[in-house]
Amino acid sequence: MFDSLGNSWRPFEGKHYDLARQVTSYWTNFVKNLDPNGRDYNGNPLPECPILDFRLAFGKEVFADGRAQESAR
């Protein structure tokens, strides 16, 4: 799904592949650590992405460090 531009018929350039790899790294970091920041899969630091607190539909507020509490909505 991610980082699969090579499978497309569109004429992508190097900058498109760079962005696709960067987005893939953000998602991978988020899945591993609940934080998109860190390094890409080559070990290079990624540009800082702001961390957001998420309000989930079931009324809990989940923070980047994994804590959850009742939402004040």
Short mmCIF file of N, CA, C and O in Angstrom, two decimals:
data_model
loop_
_atom_site.label_atom_id
_atom_site.label_comp_id
_atom_site.label_asym_id
_atom_site.label_seq_id
_atom_site.Cartn_x
_atom_site.Cartn_y
_atom_site.Cartn_z
N MET A 1 0.83 -1.18 0.00
CA MET A 1 0.00 0.00 0.00
C MET A 1 0.87 1.25 0.00
O MET A 1 0.74 2.10 -0.84
N PHE A 2 1.75 1.39 0.96
CA PHE A 2 2.63 2.55 1.02
C PHE A 2 3.91 2.27 0.25
O PHE A 2 4.34 1.13 0.12
N ASP A 3 4.52 3.33 -0.21
CA ASP A 3 5.81 3.24 -0.91
C ASP A 3 5.72 2.29 -2.10
O ASP A 3 6.61 1.49 -2.34
N SER A 4 4.62 2.38 -2.85
CA SER A 4 4.43 1.49 -3.99
C SER A 4 4.24 2.26 -5.29
O SER A 4 3.54 1.82 -6.19
N LEU A 5 4.87 3.41 -5.40
CA LEU A 5 4.72 4.23 -6.60
C LEU A 5 5.24 3.53 -7.85
O LEU A 5 4.76 3.80 -8.94
N GLY A 6 6.20 2.66 -7.67
CA GLY A 6 6.77 1.96 -8.82
C GLY A 6 5.76 1.06 -9.53
O GLY A 6 5.98 0.65 -10.66
N ASN A 7 4.64 0.76 -8.86
CA ASN A 7 3.61 -0.08 -9.46
C ASN A 7 2.59 0.72 -10.24
O ASN A 7 1.65 0.14 -10.78
N SER A 8 2.74 2.03 -10.29
CA SER A 8 1.76 2.89 -10.94
C SER A 8 2.15 3.20 -12.38
O SER A 8 3.32 3.17 -12.74
N TRP A 9 1.17 3.53 -13.18
CA TRP A 9 1.42 3.90 -14.57
C TRP A 9 1.83 5.37 -14.69
O TRP A 9 2.29 5.80 -15.74
N ARG A 10 1.66 6.16 -13.62
CA ARG A 10 1.96 7.59 -13.69
C ARG A 10 3.47 7.83 -13.70
O ARG A 10 4.22 7.08 -13.09
N PRO A 11 3.90 8.91 -14.33
CA PRO A 11 5.34 9.20 -14.41
C PRO A 11 5.86 9.94 -13.17
O PRO A 11 5.99 11.16 -13.17
N PHE A 12 6.16 9.22 -12.10
CA PHE A 12 6.67 9.85 -10.90
C PHE A 12 8.15 10.17 -11.03
O PHE A 12 8.87 9.53 -11.79
N GLU A 13 8.59 11.17 -10.25
CA GLU A 13 9.99 11.60 -10.23
C GLU A 13 10.58 11.28 -8.86
O GLU A 13 9.87 10.85 -7.95
N GLY A 14 11.87 11.55 -8.72
CA GLY A 14 12.57 11.27 -7.47
C GLY A 14 11.94 11.90 -6.25
O GLY A 14 11.84 11.27 -5.20
N LYS A 15 11.45 13.14 -6.37
CA LYS A 15 10.85 13.81 -5.21
C LYS A 15 9.59 13.10 -4.74
O LYS A 15 9.27 13.10 -3.56
N HIS A 16 8.86 12.48 -5.66
CA HIS A 16 7.66 11.74 -5.29
C HIS A 16 8.02 10.49 -4.49
O HIS A 16 7.36 10.16 -3.51
N TYR A 17 9.06 9.81 -4.92
CA TYR A 17 9.52 8.62 -4.20
C TYR A 17 10.05 9.00 -2.82
O TYR A 17 9.83 8.28 -1.85
N ASP A 18 10.76 10.13 -2.74
CA ASP A 18 11.27 10.60 -1.44
C ASP A 18 10.13 10.86 -0.47
O ASP A 18 10.18 10.46 0.69
N LEU A 19 9.08 11.53 -0.95
CA LEU A 19 7.93 11.82 -0.10
C LEU A 19 7.22 10.53 0.32
O LEU A 19 6.84 10.37 1.48
N ALA A 20 7.06 9.60 -0.60
CA ALA A 20 6.41 8.34 -0.27
C ALA A 20 7.19 7.59 0.80
O ALA A 20 6.60 7.04 1.75
N ARG A 21 8.51 7.58 0.71
CA ARG A 21 9.32 6.91 1.73
C ARG A 21 9.22 7.62 3.07
O ARG A 21 9.17 6.98 4.13
N GLN A 22 9.16 8.96 3.04
CA GLN A 22 9.04 9.72 4.27
C GLN A 22 7.69 9.44 4.97
O GLN A 22 7.66 9.19 6.17
N VAL A 23 6.62 9.46 4.21
CA VAL A 23 5.29 9.17 4.78
C VAL A 23 5.25 7.75 5.33
O VAL A 23 4.71 7.51 6.43
N THR A 24 5.83 6.79 4.62
CA THR A 24 5.89 5.42 5.09
C THR A 24 6.64 5.34 6.41
O THR A 24 6.23 4.63 7.34
N SER A 25 7.72 6.08 6.53
CA SER A 25 8.50 6.08 7.77
C SER A 25 7.71 6.69 8.92
O SER A 25 7.75 6.17 10.05
N TYR A 26 6.97 7.77 8.67
CA TYR A 26 6.13 8.36 9.72
C TYR A 26 5.09 7.34 10.20
O TYR A 26 4.89 7.16 11.41
N TRP A 27 4.42 6.66 9.27
CA TRP A 27 3.40 5.68 9.66
C TRP A 27 4.03 4.51 10.42
O TRP A 27 3.49 4.04 11.41
N THR A 28 5.17 4.04 9.95
CA THR A 28 5.84 2.93 10.62
C THR A 28 6.23 3.31 12.03
O THR A 28 6.02 2.55 12.98
N ASN A 29 6.81 4.50 12.20
CA ASN A 29 7.18 4.97 13.53
C ASN A 29 5.95 5.10 14.43
O ASN A 29 5.99 4.75 15.60
N PHE A 30 4.86 5.60 13.87
CA PHE A 30 3.64 5.77 14.66
C PHE A 30 3.11 4.42 15.13
O PHE A 30 2.72 4.26 16.28
N VAL A 31 3.10 3.44 14.25
CA VAL A 31 2.60 2.11 14.61
C VAL A 31 3.49 1.49 15.70
O VAL A 31 2.99 0.90 16.65
N LYS A 32 4.79 1.66 15.58
CA LYS A 32 5.72 1.06 16.55
C LYS A 32 5.68 1.78 17.90
O LYS A 32 5.75 1.14 18.94
N ASN A 33 5.64 3.13 17.88
CA ASN A 33 5.87 3.91 19.09
C ASN A 33 4.75 4.87 19.47
O ASN A 33 4.91 5.62 20.42
N LEU A 34 3.66 4.90 18.71
CA LEU A 34 2.61 5.91 18.87
C LEU A 34 3.18 7.32 18.74
O LEU A 34 2.66 8.27 19.30
N ASP A 35 4.25 7.44 18.00
CA ASP A 35 4.92 8.72 17.75
C ASP A 35 5.52 8.64 16.35
O ASP A 35 6.37 7.79 16.10
N PRO A 36 5.10 9.51 15.43
CA PRO A 36 5.62 9.43 14.06
C PRO A 36 7.06 9.91 13.92
O PRO A 36 7.73 9.61 12.94
N ASN A 37 7.55 10.63 14.90
CA ASN A 37 8.90 11.19 14.82
C ASN A 37 9.97 10.13 15.04
O ASN A 37 9.72 9.07 15.57
N GLY A 38 11.15 10.46 14.60
CA GLY A 38 12.27 9.53 14.76
C GLY A 38 13.09 9.50 13.49
O GLY A 38 13.35 10.52 12.87
N ARG A 39 13.46 8.31 13.09
CA ARG A 39 14.33 8.14 11.93
C ARG A 39 13.61 7.35 10.85
O ARG A 39 12.71 6.56 11.14
N ASP A 40 14.04 7.56 9.60
CA ASP A 40 13.48 6.77 8.52
C ASP A 40 14.16 5.40 8.52
O ASP A 40 15.02 5.12 9.35
N TYR A 41 13.80 4.54 7.58
CA TYR A 41 14.36 3.19 7.62
C TYR A 41 15.81 3.12 7.16
O TYR A 41 16.42 2.06 7.24
N ASN A 42 16.37 4.23 6.73
CA ASN A 42 17.81 4.30 6.45
C ASN A 42 18.59 4.87 7.62
O ASN A 42 19.80 5.01 7.55
N GLY A 43 17.88 5.24 8.70
CA GLY A 43 18.53 5.79 9.88
C GLY A 43 18.67 7.30 9.87
O GLY A 43 19.26 7.87 10.79
N ASN A 44 18.13 7.96 8.86
CA ASN A 44 18.22 9.42 8.78
C ASN A 44 17.09 10.04 9.60
O ASN A 44 15.96 9.55 9.59
N PRO A 45 17.36 11.16 10.31
CA PRO A 45 16.29 11.80 11.08
C PRO A 45 15.21 12.37 10.17
O PRO A 45 15.50 12.94 9.13
N LEU A 46 13.97 12.19 10.58
CA LEU A 46 12.84 12.75 9.84
C LEU A 46 12.57 14.17 10.32
O LEU A 46 12.83 14.49 11.49
N PRO A 47 12.03 15.05 9.46
CA PRO A 47 11.59 16.36 9.94
C PRO A 47 10.54 16.17 11.03
O PRO A 47 9.74 15.24 10.99
N GLU A 48 10.58 17.03 12.04
CA GLU A 48 9.69 16.90 13.20
C GLU A 48 8.22 17.02 12.78
O GLU A 48 7.83 17.93 12.06
N CYS A 49 7.43 16.08 13.23
CA CYS A 49 5.99 16.07 12.99
C CYS A 49 5.33 16.35 14.34
O CYS A 49 5.64 15.67 15.32
N PRO A 50 4.44 17.34 14.43
CA PRO A 50 3.83 17.62 15.73
C PRO A 50 3.00 16.44 16.22
O PRO A 50 2.34 15.76 15.44
N ILE A 51 3.06 16.20 17.53
CA ILE A 51 2.30 15.11 18.12
C ILE A 51 0.94 15.65 18.55
O ILE A 51 0.84 16.70 19.18
N LEU A 52 -0.10 14.94 18.20
CA LEU A 52 -1.46 15.36 18.52
C LEU A 52 -2.05 14.39 19.54
O LEU A 52 -1.72 13.22 19.57
N ASP A 53 -2.93 14.90 20.38
CA ASP A 53 -3.71 14.03 21.25
C ASP A 53 -4.95 13.63 20.47
O ASP A 53 -5.56 14.44 19.79
N PHE A 54 -5.33 12.39 20.57
CA PHE A 54 -6.45 11.88 19.80
C PHE A 54 -7.67 11.70 20.70
O PHE A 54 -7.58 11.14 21.77
N ARG A 55 -8.81 12.16 20.23
CA ARG A 55 -10.07 11.91 20.92
C ARG A 55 -10.80 10.84 20.10
O ARG A 55 -11.16 11.07 18.95
N LEU A 56 -10.99 9.72 20.72
CA LEU A 56 -11.60 8.60 20.01
C LEU A 56 -13.10 8.62 20.16
O LEU A 56 -13.65 9.19 21.10
N ALA A 57 -13.78 7.98 19.26
CA ALA A 57 -15.24 8.02 19.22
C ALA A 57 -15.88 7.48 20.48
O ALA A 57 -16.98 7.86 20.83
N PHE A 58 -15.21 6.61 21.22
CA PHE A 58 -15.83 6.04 22.41
C PHE A 58 -15.57 6.86 23.66
O PHE A 58 -15.78 6.41 24.78
N GLY A 59 -15.12 8.12 23.52
CA GLY A 59 -15.04 9.03 24.66
C GLY A 59 -13.77 8.97 25.47
O GLY A 59 -13.71 9.51 26.57
N LYS A 60 -12.73 8.35 24.96
CA LYS A 60 -11.45 8.33 25.66
C LYS A 60 -10.48 9.25 24.94
O LYS A 60 -10.53 9.39 23.73
N GLU A 61 -9.63 9.88 25.69
CA GLU A 61 -8.57 10.68 25.11
C GLU A 61 -7.28 9.88 25.24
O GLU A 61 -6.92 9.45 26.34
N VAL A 62 -6.62 9.60 24.12
CA VAL A 62 -5.42 8.78 24.11
C VAL A 62 -4.23 9.68 23.77
O VAL A 62 -4.27 10.41 22.79
N PHE A 63 -3.19 9.60 24.57
CA PHE A 63 -2.01 10.44 24.39
C PHE A 63 -0.89 9.64 23.75
O PHE A 63 -0.90 8.42 23.73
N ALA A 64 0.10 10.35 23.22
CA ALA A 64 1.20 9.71 22.51
C ALA A 64 1.96 8.72 23.39
O ALA A 64 2.54 7.78 22.89
N ASP A 65 1.96 8.93 24.70
CA ASP A 65 2.68 8.00 25.58
C ASP A 65 1.83 6.79 25.94
O ASP A 65 2.24 5.96 26.75
N GLY A 66 0.64 6.65 25.36
CA GLY A 66 -0.20 5.49 25.58
C GLY A 66 -1.24 5.64 26.68
O GLY A 66 -2.08 4.77 26.86
N ARG A 67 -1.19 6.74 27.44
CA ARG A 67 -2.18 6.95 28.50
C ARG A 67 -3.55 7.20 27.87
O ARG A 67 -3.65 7.78 26.81
N ALA A 68 -4.59 6.79 28.57
CA ALA A 68 -5.95 7.06 28.12
C ALA A 68 -6.76 7.51 29.33
O ALA A 68 -6.57 7.04 30.44
N GLN A 69 -7.65 8.45 29.11
CA GLN A 69 -8.55 8.91 30.19
C GLN A 69 -9.85 9.34 29.57
O GLN A 69 -9.95 9.57 28.38
N GLU A 70 -10.87 9.48 30.40
CA GLU A 70 -12.17 9.93 29.92
C GLU A 70 -12.03 11.31 29.30
O GLU A 70 -11.36 12.18 29.85
N SER A 71 -12.66 11.50 28.18
CA SER A 71 -12.61 12.78 27.47
C SER A 71 -13.50 13.80 28.18
O SER A 71 -14.53 13.47 28.72
N ALA A 72 -13.10 15.07 28.13
CA ALA A 72 -13.85 16.15 28.75
C ALA A 72 -14.85 16.77 27.79
O ALA A 72 -15.30 17.88 28.02
N ARG A 73 -15.20 16.10 26.72
CA ARG A 73 -16.12 16.66 25.71
C ARG A 73 -17.47 16.89 26.25
O ARG A 73 -18.14 16.27 26.90
#
